[in-house]
CSV table of C-alpha atoms in Angstrom, one decimal:
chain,number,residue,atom,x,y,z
A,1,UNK,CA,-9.8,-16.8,14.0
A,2,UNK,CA,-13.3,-15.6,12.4
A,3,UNK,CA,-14.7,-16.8,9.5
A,4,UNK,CA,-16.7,-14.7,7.3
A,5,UNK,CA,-19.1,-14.8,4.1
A,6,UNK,CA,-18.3,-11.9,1.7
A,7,UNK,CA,-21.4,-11.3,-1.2
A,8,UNK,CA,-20.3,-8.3,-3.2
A,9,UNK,CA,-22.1,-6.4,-6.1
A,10,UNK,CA,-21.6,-4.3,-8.7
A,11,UNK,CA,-19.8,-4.2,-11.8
A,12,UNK,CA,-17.0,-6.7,-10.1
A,13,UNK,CA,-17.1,-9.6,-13.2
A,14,UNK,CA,-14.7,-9.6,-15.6
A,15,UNK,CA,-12.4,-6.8,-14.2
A,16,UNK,CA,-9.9,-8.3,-12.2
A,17,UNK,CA,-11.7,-8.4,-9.4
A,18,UNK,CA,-11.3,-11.9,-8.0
A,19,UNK,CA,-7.4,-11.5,-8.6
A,20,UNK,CA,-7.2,-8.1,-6.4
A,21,UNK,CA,-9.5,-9.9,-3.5
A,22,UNK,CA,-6.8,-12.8,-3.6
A,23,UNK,CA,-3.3,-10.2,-3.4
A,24,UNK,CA,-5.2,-8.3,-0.2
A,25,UNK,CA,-6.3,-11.8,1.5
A,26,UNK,CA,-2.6,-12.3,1.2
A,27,UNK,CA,-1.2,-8.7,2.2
A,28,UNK,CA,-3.6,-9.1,5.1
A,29,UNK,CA,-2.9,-13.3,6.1
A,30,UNK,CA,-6.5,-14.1,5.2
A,31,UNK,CA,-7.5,-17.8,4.2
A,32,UNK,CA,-10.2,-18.4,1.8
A,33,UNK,CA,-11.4,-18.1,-1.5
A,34,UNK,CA,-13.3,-16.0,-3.7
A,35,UNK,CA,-15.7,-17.1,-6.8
A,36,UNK,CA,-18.2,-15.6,-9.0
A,37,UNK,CA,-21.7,-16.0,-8.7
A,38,UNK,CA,-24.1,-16.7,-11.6
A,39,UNK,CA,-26.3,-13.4,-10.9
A,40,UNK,CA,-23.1,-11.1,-11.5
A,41,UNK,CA,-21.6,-10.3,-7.9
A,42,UNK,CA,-18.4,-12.0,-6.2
A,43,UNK,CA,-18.8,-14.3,-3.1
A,44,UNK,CA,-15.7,-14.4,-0.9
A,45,UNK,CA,-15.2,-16.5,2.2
A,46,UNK,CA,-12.5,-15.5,4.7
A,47,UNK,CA,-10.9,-16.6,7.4
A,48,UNK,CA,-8.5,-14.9,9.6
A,49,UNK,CA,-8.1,-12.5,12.7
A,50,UNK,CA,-10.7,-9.4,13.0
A,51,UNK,CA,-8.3,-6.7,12.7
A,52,UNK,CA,-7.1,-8.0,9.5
A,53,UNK,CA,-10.4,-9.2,8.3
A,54,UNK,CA,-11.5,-5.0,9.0
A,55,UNK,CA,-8.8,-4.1,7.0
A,56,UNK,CA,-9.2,-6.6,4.0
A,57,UNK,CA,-13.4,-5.8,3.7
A,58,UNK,CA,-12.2,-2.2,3.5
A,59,UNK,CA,-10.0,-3.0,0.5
A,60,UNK,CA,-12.9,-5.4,-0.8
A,61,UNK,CA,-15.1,-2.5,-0.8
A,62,UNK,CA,-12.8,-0.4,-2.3
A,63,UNK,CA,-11.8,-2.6,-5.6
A,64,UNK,CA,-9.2,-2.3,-7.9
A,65,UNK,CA,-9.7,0.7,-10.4
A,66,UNK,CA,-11.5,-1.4,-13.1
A,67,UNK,CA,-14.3,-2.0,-11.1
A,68,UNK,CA,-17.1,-1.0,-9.2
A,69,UNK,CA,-18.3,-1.9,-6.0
A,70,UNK,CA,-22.5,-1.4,-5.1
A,71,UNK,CA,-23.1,-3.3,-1.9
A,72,UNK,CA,-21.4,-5.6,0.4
A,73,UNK,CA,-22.6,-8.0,2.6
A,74,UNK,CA,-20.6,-9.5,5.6
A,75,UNK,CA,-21.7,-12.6,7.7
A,76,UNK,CA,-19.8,-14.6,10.3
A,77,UNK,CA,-20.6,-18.4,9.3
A,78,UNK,CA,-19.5,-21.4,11.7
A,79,UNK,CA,-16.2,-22.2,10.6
A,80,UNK,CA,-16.3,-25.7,8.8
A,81,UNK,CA,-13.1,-26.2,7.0
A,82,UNK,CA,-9.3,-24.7,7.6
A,83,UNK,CA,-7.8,-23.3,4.4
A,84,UNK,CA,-4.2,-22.6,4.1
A,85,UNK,CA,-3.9,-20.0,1.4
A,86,UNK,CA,-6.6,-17.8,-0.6
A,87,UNK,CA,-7.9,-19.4,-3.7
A,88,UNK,CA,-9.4,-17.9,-6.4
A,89,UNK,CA,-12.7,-21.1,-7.3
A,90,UNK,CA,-13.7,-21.1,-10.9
């Protein structure tokens, strides 16, 4: 299992985007959550295996139709806590 650190900007406040990044984290078995960030983008932290993890930052990049994806940034962090499901944080 590989951990990552998701920052995504753009115009991805407000649009539904937190609730798309929660149903692919669960069509593709990833653990996590996903919250806004006070400067506008979304920061997502996922856990699950790499092929799936490639297939759910492809989706993250893609967004839902509402909104619009600038730049992503992906890091692997040291994995510090298990998560069960994907949580949207408020």
């Amino acid at each position: 299992m590989i951990q990552l650190q998701i920052i995504v900007s753009g115009e991805v406040q407000g649009v539904g985007y937190r609730y798309y990044t929660q149903m692919k984290a669960i069509q593709f078995g990833i653990t996590g959550w996903v919250k806004n960030l006070q400067e506008g983008g979304v920061e997502i932290l996922a856990s699950g295996e790499n092929d799936n993890l490639e297939r759910f930052i492809d989706e993250v990049r893609r967004g839902n139709p509402f909104s619009t994806v600038d730049h992503i940034e992906v890091n692997e962090t040291v994995k510090t806590e298990t998560y069960r499901s994907f949580a949207i944080k408020y």
